[in-house]
Coordinates of C-alpha atoms and ligand atoms in Angstrom, one line a residue:
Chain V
X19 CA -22.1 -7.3 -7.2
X20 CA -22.8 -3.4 -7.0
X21 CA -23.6 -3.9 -3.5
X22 CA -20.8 -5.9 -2.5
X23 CA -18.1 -3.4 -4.3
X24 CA -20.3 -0.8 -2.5
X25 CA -19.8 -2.1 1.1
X26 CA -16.4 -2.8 0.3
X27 CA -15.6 0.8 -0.8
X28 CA -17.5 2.1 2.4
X29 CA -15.3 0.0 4.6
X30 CA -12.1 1.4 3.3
X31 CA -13.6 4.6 3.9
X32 CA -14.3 4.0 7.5
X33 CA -10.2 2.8 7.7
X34 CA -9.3 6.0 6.1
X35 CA -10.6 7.6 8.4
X36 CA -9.1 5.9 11.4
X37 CA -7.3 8.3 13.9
X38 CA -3.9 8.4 12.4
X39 CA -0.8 6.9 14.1
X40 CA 1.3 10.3 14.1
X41 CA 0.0 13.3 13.1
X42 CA 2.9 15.0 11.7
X43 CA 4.1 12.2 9.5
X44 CA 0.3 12.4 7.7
X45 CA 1.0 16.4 7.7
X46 CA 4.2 15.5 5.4
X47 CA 1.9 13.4 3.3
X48 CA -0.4 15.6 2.7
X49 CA 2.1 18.5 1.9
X50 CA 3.2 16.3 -0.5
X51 CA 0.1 15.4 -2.0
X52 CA -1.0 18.9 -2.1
X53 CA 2.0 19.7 -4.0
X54 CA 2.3 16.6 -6.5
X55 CA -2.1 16.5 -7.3
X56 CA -2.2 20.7 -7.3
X57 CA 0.6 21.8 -8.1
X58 CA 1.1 19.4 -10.2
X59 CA -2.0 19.5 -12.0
X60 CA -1.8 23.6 -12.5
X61 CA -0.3 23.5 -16.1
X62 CA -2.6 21.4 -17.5
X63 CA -6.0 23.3 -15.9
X64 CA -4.5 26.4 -17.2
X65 CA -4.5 25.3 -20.7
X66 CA -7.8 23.6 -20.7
X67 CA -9.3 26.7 -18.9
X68 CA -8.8 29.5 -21.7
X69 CA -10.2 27.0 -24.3
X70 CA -12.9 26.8 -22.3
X71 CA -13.8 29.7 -22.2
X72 CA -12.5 30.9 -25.3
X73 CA -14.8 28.3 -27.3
X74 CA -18.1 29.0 -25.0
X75 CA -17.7 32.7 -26.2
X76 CA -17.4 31.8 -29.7
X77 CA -20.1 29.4 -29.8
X78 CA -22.5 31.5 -27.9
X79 CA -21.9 34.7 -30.3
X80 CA -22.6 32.1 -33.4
X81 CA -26.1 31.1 -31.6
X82 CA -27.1 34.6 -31.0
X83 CA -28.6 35.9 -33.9
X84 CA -31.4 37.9 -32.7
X85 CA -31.1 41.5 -32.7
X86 CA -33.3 41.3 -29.3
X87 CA -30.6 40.3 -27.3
X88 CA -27.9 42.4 -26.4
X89 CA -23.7 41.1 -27.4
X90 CA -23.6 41.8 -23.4
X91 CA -25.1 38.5 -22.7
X92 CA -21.9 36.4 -23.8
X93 CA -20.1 37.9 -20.9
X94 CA -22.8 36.9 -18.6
X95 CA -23.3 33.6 -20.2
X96 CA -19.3 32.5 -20.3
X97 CA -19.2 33.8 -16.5
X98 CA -22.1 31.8 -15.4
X99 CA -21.1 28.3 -17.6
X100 CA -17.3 28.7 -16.1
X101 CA -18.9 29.0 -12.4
X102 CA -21.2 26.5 -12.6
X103 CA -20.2 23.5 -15.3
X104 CA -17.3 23.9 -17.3
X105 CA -14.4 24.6 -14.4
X106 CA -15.6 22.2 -12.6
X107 CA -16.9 19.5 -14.2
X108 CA -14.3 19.6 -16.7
X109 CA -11.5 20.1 -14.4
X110 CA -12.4 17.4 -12.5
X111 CA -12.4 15.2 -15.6
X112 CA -9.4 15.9 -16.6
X113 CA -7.9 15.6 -13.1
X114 CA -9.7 12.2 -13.1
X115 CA -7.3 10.9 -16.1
X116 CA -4.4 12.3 -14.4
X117 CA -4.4 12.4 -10.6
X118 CA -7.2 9.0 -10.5
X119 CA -5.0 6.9 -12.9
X120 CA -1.9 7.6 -10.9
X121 CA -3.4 7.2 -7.7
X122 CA -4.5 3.8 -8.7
X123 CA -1.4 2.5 -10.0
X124 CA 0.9 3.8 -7.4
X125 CA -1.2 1.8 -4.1
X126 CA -2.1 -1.1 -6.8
X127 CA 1.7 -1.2 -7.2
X128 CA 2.4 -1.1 -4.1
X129 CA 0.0 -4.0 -3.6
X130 CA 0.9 -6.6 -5.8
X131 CA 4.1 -5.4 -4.9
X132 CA 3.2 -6.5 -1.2
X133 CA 4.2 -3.2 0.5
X134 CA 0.8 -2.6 1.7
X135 CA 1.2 -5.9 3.4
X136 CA 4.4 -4.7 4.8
X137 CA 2.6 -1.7 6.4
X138 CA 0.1 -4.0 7.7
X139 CA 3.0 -5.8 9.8
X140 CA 4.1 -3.1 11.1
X141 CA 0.8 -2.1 12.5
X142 CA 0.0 0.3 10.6
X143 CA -3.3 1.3 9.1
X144 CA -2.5 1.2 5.5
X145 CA -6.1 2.7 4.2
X146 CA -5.0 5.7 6.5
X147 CA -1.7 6.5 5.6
X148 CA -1.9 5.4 1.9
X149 CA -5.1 6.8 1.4
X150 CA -5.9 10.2 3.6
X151 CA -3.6 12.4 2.8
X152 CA -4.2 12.2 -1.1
X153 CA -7.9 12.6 -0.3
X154 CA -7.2 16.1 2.0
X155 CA -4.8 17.0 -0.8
X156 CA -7.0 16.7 -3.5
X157 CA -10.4 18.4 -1.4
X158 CA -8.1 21.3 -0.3
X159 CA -6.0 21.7 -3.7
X160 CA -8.6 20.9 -6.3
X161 CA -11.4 24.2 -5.2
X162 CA -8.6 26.4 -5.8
X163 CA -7.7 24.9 -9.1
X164 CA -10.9 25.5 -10.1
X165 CA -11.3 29.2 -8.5
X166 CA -7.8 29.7 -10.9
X167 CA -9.7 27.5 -14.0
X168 CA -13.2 29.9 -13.9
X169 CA -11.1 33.0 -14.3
X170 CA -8.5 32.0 -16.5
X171 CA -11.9 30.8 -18.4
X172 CA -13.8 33.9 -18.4
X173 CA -10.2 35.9 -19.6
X174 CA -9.7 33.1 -22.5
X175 CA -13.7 34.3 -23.3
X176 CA -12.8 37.9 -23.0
X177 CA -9.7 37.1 -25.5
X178 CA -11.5 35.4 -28.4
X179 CA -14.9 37.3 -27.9
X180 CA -12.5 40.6 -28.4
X181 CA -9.9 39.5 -31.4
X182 CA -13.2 37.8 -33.4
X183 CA -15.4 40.8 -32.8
X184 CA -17.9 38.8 -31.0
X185 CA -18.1 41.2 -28.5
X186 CA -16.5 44.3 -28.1
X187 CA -14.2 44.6 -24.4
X188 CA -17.0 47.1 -23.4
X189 CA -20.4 44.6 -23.6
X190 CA -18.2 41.9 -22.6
X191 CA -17.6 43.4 -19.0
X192 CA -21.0 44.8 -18.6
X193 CA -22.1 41.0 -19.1
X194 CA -19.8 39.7 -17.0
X195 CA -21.0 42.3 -14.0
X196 CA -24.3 42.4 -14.4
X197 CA -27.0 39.9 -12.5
X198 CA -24.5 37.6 -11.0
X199 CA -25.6 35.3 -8.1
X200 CA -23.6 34.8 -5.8
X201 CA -24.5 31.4 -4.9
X202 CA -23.3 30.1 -8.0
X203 CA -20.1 29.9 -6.8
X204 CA -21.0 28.4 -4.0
X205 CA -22.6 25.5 -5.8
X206 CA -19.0 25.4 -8.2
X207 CA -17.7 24.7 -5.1
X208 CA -19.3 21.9 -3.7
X209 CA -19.2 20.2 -6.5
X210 CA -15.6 21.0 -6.8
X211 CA -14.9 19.2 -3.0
X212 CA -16.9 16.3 -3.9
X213 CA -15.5 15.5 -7.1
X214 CA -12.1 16.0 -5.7
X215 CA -13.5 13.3 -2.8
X216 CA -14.9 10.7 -6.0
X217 CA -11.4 11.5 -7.9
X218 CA -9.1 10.2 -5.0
X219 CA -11.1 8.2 -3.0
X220 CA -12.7 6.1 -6.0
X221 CA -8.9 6.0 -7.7
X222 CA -7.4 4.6 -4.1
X223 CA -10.6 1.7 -4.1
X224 CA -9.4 0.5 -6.9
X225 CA -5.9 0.4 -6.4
X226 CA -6.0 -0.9 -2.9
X227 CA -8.3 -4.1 -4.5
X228 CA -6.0 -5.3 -7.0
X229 CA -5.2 -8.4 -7.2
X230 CA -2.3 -9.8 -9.4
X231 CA 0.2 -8.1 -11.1
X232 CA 1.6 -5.5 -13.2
X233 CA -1.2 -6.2 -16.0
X234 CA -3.9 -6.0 -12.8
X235 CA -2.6 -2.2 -11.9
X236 CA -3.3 -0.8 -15.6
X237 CA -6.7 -2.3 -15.4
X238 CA -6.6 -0.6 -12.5
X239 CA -5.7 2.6 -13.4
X240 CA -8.1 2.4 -16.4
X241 CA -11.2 1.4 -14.2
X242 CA -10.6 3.9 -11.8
X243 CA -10.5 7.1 -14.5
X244 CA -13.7 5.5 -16.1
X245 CA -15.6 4.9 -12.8
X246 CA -14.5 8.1 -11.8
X247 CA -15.5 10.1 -14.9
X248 CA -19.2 8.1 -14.3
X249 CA -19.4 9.2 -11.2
X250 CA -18.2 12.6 -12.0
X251 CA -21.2 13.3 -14.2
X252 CA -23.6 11.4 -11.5
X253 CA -23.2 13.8 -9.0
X254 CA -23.0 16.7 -11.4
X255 CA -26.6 15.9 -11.8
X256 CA -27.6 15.1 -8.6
X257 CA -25.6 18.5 -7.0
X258 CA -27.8 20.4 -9.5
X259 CA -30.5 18.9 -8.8
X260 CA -30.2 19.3 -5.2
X261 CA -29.2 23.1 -5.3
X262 CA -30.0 25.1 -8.3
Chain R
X2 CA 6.3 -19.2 21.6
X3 CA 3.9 -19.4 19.0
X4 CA 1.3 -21.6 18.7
X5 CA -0.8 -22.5 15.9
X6 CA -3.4 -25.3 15.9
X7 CA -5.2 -26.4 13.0
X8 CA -4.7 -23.7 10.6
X9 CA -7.0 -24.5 7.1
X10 CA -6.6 -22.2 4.4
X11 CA -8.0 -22.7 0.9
X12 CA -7.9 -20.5 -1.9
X13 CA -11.1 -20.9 -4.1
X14 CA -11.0 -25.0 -4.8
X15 CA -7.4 -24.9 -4.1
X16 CA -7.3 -26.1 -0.1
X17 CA -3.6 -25.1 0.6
X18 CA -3.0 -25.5 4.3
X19 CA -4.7 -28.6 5.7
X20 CA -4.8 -28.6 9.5
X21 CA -1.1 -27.5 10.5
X22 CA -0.5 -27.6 14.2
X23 CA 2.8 -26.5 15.4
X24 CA 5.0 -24.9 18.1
X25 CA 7.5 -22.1 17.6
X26 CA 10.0 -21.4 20.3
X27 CA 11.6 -18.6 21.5
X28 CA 15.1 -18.3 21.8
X29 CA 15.7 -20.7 18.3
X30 CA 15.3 -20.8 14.7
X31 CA 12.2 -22.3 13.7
X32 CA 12.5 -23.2 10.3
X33 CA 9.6 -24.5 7.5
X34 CA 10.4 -25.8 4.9
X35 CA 8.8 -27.5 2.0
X36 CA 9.0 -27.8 -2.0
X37 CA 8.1 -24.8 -4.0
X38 CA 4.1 -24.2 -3.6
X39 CA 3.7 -26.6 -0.6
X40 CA 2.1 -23.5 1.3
X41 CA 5.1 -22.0 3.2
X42 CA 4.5 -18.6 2.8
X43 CA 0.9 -19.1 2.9
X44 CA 1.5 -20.1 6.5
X45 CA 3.4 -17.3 7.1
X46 CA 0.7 -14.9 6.3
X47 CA -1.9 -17.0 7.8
X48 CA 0.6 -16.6 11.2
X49 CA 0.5 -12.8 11.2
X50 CA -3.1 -12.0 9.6
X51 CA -2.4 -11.3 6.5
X52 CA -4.4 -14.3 5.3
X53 CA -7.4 -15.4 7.4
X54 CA -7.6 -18.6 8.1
X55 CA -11.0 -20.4 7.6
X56 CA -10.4 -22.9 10.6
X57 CA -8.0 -22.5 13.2
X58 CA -6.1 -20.7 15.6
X59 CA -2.8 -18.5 15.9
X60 CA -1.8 -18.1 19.7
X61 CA 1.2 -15.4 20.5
X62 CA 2.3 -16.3 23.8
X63 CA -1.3 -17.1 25.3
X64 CA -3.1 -14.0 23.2
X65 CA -5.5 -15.5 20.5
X66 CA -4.4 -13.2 17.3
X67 CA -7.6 -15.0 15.4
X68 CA -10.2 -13.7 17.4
X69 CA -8.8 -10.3 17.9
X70 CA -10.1 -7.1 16.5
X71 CA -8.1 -4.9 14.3
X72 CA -7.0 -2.7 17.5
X73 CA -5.8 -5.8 19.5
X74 CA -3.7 -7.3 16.9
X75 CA -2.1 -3.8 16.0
X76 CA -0.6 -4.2 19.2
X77 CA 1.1 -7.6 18.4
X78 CA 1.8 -6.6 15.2
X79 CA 4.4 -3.5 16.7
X80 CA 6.1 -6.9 17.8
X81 CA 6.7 -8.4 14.7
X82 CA 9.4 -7.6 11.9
X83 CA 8.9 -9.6 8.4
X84 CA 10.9 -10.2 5.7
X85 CA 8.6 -10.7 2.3
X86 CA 9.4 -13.1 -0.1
X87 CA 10.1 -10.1 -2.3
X88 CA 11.2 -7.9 0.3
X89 CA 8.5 -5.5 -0.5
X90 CA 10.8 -1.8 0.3
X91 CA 8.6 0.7 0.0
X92 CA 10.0 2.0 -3.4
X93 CA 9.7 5.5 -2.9
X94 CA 11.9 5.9 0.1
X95 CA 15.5 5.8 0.0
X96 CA 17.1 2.5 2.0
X97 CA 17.5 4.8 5.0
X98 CA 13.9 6.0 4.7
X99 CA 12.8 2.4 4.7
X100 CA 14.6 1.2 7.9
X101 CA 13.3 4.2 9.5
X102 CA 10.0 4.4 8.6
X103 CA 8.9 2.1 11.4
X104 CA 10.8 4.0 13.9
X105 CA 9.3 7.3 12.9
X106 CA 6.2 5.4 13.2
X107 CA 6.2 4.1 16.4
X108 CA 9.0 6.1 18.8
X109 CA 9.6 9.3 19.5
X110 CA 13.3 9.2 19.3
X111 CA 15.5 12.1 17.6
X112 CA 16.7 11.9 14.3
X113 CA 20.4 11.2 15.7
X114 CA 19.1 8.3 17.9
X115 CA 16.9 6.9 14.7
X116 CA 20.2 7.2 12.2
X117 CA 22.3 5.0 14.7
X118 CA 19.7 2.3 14.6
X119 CA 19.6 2.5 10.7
X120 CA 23.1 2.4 10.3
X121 CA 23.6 -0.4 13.1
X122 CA 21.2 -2.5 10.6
X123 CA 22.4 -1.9 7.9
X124 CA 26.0 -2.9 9.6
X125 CA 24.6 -6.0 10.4
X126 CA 23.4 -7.2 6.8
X127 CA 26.6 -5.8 5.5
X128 CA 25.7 -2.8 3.4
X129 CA 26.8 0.4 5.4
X130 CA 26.8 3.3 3.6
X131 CA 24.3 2.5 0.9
X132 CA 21.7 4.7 3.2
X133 CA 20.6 6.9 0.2
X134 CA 19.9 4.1 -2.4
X135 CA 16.7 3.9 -4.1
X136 CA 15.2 0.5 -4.0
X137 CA 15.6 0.6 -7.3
X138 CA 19.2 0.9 -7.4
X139 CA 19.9 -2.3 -5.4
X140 CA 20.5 -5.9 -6.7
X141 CA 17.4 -8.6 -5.6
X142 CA 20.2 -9.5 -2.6
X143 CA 20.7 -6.4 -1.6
X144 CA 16.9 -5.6 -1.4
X145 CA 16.6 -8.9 0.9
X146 CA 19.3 -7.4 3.0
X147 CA 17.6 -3.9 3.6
X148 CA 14.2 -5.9 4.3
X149 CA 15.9 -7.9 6.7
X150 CA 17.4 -4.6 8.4
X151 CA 13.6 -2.8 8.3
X152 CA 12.4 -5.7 10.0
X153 CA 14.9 -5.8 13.1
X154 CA 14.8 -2.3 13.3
X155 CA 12.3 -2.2 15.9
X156 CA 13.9 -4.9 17.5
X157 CA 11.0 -7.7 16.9
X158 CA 9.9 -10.0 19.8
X159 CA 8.8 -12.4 16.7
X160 CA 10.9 -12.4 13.8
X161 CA 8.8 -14.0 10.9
X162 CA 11.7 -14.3 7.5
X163 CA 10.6 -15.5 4.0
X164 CA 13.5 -17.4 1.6
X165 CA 16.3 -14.8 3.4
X166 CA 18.9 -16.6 1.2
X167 CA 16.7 -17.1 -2.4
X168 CA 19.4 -15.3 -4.5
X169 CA 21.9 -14.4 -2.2
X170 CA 26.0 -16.1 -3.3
X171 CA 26.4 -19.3 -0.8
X172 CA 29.0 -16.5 1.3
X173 CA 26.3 -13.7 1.9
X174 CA 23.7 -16.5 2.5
X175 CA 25.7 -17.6 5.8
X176 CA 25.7 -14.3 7.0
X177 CA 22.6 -13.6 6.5
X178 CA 21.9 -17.5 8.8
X179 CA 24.1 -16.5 11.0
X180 CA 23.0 -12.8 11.7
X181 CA 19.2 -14.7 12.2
X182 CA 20.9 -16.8 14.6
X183 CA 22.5 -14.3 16.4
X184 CA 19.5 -11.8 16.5
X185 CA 17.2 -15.0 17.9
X186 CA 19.5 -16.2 20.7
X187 CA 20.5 -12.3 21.5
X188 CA 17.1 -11.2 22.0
X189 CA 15.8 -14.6 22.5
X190 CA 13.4 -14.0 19.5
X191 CA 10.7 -16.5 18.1
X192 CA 12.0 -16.7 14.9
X193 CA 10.1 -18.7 11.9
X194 CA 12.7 -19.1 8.5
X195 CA 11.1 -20.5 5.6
X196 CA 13.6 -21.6 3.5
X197 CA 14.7 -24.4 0.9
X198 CA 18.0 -24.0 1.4
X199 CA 19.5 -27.3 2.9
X200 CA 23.0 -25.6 4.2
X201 CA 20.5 -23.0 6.3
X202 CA 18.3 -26.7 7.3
X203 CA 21.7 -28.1 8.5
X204 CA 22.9 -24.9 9.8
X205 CA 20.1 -23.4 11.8
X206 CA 17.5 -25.7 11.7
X207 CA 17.2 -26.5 15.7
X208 CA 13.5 -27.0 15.2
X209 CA 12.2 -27.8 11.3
X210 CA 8.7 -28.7 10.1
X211 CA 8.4 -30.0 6.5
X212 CA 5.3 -29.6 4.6
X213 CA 4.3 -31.8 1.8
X214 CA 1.0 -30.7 -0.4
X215 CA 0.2 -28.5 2.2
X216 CA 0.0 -31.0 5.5
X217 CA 2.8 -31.4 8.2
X218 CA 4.7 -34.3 6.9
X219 CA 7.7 -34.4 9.4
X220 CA 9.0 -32.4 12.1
X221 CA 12.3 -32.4 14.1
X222 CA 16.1 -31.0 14.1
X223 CA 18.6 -31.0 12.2
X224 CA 20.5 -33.9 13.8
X225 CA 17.9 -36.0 12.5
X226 CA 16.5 -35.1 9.7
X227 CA 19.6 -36.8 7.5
X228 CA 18.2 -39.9 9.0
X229 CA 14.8 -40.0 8.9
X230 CA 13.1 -43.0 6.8
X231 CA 10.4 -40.3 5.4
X232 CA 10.5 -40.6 1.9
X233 CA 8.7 -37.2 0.4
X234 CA 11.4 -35.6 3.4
X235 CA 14.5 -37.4 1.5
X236 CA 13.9 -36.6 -1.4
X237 CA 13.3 -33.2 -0.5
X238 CA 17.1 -33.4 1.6
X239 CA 18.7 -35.4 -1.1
X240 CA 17.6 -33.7 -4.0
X241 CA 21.2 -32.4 -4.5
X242 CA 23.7 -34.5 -5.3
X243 CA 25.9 -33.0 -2.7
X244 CA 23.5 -33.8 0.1
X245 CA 23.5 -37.2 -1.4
X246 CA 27.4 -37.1 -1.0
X247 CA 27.3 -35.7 2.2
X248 CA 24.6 -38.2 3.4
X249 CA 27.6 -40.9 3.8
X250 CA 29.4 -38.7 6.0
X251 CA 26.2 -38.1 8.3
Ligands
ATP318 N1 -3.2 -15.0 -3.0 C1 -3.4 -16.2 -3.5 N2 -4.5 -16.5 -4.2 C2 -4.7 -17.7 -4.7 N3 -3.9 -18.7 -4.5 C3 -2.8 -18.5 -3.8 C4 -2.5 -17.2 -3.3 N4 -1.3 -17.3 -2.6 C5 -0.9 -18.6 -2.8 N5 -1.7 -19.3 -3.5 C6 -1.6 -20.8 -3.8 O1 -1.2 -21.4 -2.6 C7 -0.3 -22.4 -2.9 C8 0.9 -22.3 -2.0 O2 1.5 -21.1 -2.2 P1 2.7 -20.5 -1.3 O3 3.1 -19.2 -1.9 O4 2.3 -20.6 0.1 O5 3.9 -21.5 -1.7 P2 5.4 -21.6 -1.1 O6 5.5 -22.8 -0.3 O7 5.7 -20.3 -0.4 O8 6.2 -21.7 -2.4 P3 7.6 -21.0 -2.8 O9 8.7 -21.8 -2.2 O10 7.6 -21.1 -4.3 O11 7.6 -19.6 -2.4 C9 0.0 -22.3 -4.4 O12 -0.7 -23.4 -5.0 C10 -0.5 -21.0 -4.8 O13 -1.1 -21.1 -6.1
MG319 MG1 6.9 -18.7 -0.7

């Protein structure tokens, strides 16, 4: 069963990425999907960012007790959890409920609605035009949300470490300069192109499958945040594994 | 002309089109027709690919569409406008958007050029000036009307239309017949209707094939199907009692 859904998701990939018709009517497309799944998404990334942030400073100050270690290293350690696994990871989560549940109803919709079929007939390669440009939206768009989400983390960190007396402005910037690596960002990244890949790709599977009707494309829509969220978290792991 | 031989579909246990073999002209309306579930629109898809049948072929003037790769049949498919049962508008284009869309698609026309071929379609089913409608804003007539204008817009070599007059008024509906009519013997189209309605039967119906329980239980014209001695046929003809009435005169 795994196997079969496998090979069928790998198919559609290989359609998607079928040389398109017409260039610039894809470029529209993706314009558009840049601006509905970035833009779009910016408000709510902001929000969840500070929090972030805000609560990994507080809970890190609460589990340093020891006099041994210096108040600088909540700055390092709120730079260093943004970068790596709360921007991210948690980003992409969220974007799975809201960009993965509407990219699955809007092609199921279209499908029990029988406009896919109607692409078909005019010879068009429906997996392409449906499909591509949210996926280059989302794996150009989604990076720089989470470039925006690590430093709107680290200043919600800076906030609440400050106002509680966590951490005084001072310690908090030495942490946050001191013994950074570079290549963490790099690996926030990656991960934040292929979960932006699992999000839309993963959210389109499922839509393009269903099979029914207006009932079928919430079950949609609900499968492809969960199955996304999964396999958020599995490639988390394996991404770490792999780099770190 | 369109050929199909032996076309078997079956859905799970359900074995909906049992070895249909027909001939579509060019140049005429071919019409099928056939009770509600009978496996019209089955056909229909089978026809352009959007079913595959499990036995059986679809020949488009001498090309084999069933053995063709996705590539080939792309190529036929630029040929083909179809109305869905549903119309299926892309709901997030205005009316103009969707008559368009294939033109933007496929030509490299400019916009001006493009805008004269929407608005001559839309002349055609009757609704000029409702370009910037949603699909959402028009009646279920209307939205048969616009997917009957998307799928002449490219000017189809094979015009494939499903139930063009299912909730359109009687006056609209003969429009709609006769604009089919005109488009096929303009163009000299191959043009498969599926329909129930017995005025399009009598009115355009130069070539009919009836399917009962998914077989081919009668084919002909309209100049004989009042008197054929099939019974499943007349009671499909005479199910209203004003083809009954107007069996007398026939
Ligand atoms: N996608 C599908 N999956 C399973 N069964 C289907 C599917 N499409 C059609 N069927 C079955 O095939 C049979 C024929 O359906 P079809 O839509 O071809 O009928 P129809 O002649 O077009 O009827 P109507 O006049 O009501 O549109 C029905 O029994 C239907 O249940
Ligand atoms: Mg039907």
């Amino acid at each position: 069963m795994i196997f079969h859904s496998l090979g069928k998701y790998i198919l559609l990939l290989k359609a998607v990425f079928r040389r398109p018709e017409k260039w610039n009517i894809y470029r529209r497309e993706i314009f558009k999907e840049m601006d509905s799944i970035g833009v779009g998404s910016l408000g709510i990334i902001a929000i969840i960012s500070v929090f972030l942030g805000a609560v990994t400073t507080v809970q890190t100050a609460f589990q340093l007790v020891s006099d041994l270690i210096p108040k600088s290293v909540i700055g390092s350690i709120v730079r260093d959890s943004s970068i790596l696994e709360l921007s991210p990871t948690i980003s992409a989560i969220v974007l799975a409920g809201k960009v993965g549940s509407s990219v699955a109803s809007q092609i199921g919709t279209m499908r029990v609605t029988e406009q896919i079929d109607a692409l078909e007939i005019m010879g068009i390669n429906s997996p392409g035009y449906l499909i591509l440009p949210k996926i280059i939206g989302a794996v150009t768009t989604i990076p720089l949300l989470v470039i925006i989400s690590i430093g709107l983390s680290i200043a919600g960190g800076y906030l609440a470490g400050t106002a509680s007396g966590a951490t005084t402005s001072q310690d908090f910037i030495t942490g946050l300069t001191t013994d950074f690596i570079p290549f963490t960002f790099t690996v926030s990244m990656v991960k934040a192109v292929i979960f932006a890949f699992i999000i839309t790709s993963v959210s389109a599977y499922q839509g393009f499958y269903t099979d029914g009707g207006a009932l079928e494309v919430g079950q949609s829509s609900t499968r492809a945040v969960v199955i996304s969220c999964i396999m958020i978290l599995f490639a988390d792991y394996v991404i770490a594994q792999l780099l770190l | 002309m369109i050929k199909i031989h032996d076309i078997n579909k079956t859905f799970g246990e359900n074995h909906v089109l049992k070895g249909i073999s027909a001939e579509f002209r060019d140049g005429v309306c071919n019409l099928i027709i056939g009770g509600s579930g009978s496996g019209k629109t089955t056909l229909l898809k089978c026809m352009v690919g959007l079913h595959e049948p499990e036995i059986g072929s679809v020949v488009y003037d001498g090309r084999d569409f069933t053995r063709m790769k996705f590539e080939e049949r792309i190529d036929i498919r630029k040929e083909i406008g179809m109305l869905f049962q549903g119309s299926a508008l892309f709901d997030s284009m205005t009316v103009e958007e969707n008559i368009m869309f294939p033109l933007n698609m496929f030509t490299e026309q400019h916009r001006k050029e493009k805008l004269e071929r929407v608005n001559f379609c839309l002349e055609r089913v009757n609704l000029e000036g409702k370009n910037k409608l949603l699909p959402a804003e028009l009646s279920g007539g209307m939205k048969k009307r616009v997917g009957i204008a998307r799928s002449i817009a490219m000017n189809p070599k094979y015009l494939f239309v499903d139930e063009p007059n299912s909730g359109l008024d009687p006056k609209t509906s003969i429009v709609i017949d006769e604009l089919i009519q005109e488009i096929t013997e303009e163009y000299n189209t191959t043009t498969i209707v599926v329909t129930h309605d017995m005025n399009s039967v009598m009115g355009i119906g130069e070539n009919i094939i009836f399917l009962h329980q998914g077989e081919k239980w009668w084919e002909g014209s309209n100049k004989e199907i009042a008197h054929t001695d099939n019974k499943e046929l007349n009671d499909f003809v005479f199910a209203s009692k004003f083809m009954a009435a107007a069996k007398i005169k026939l």
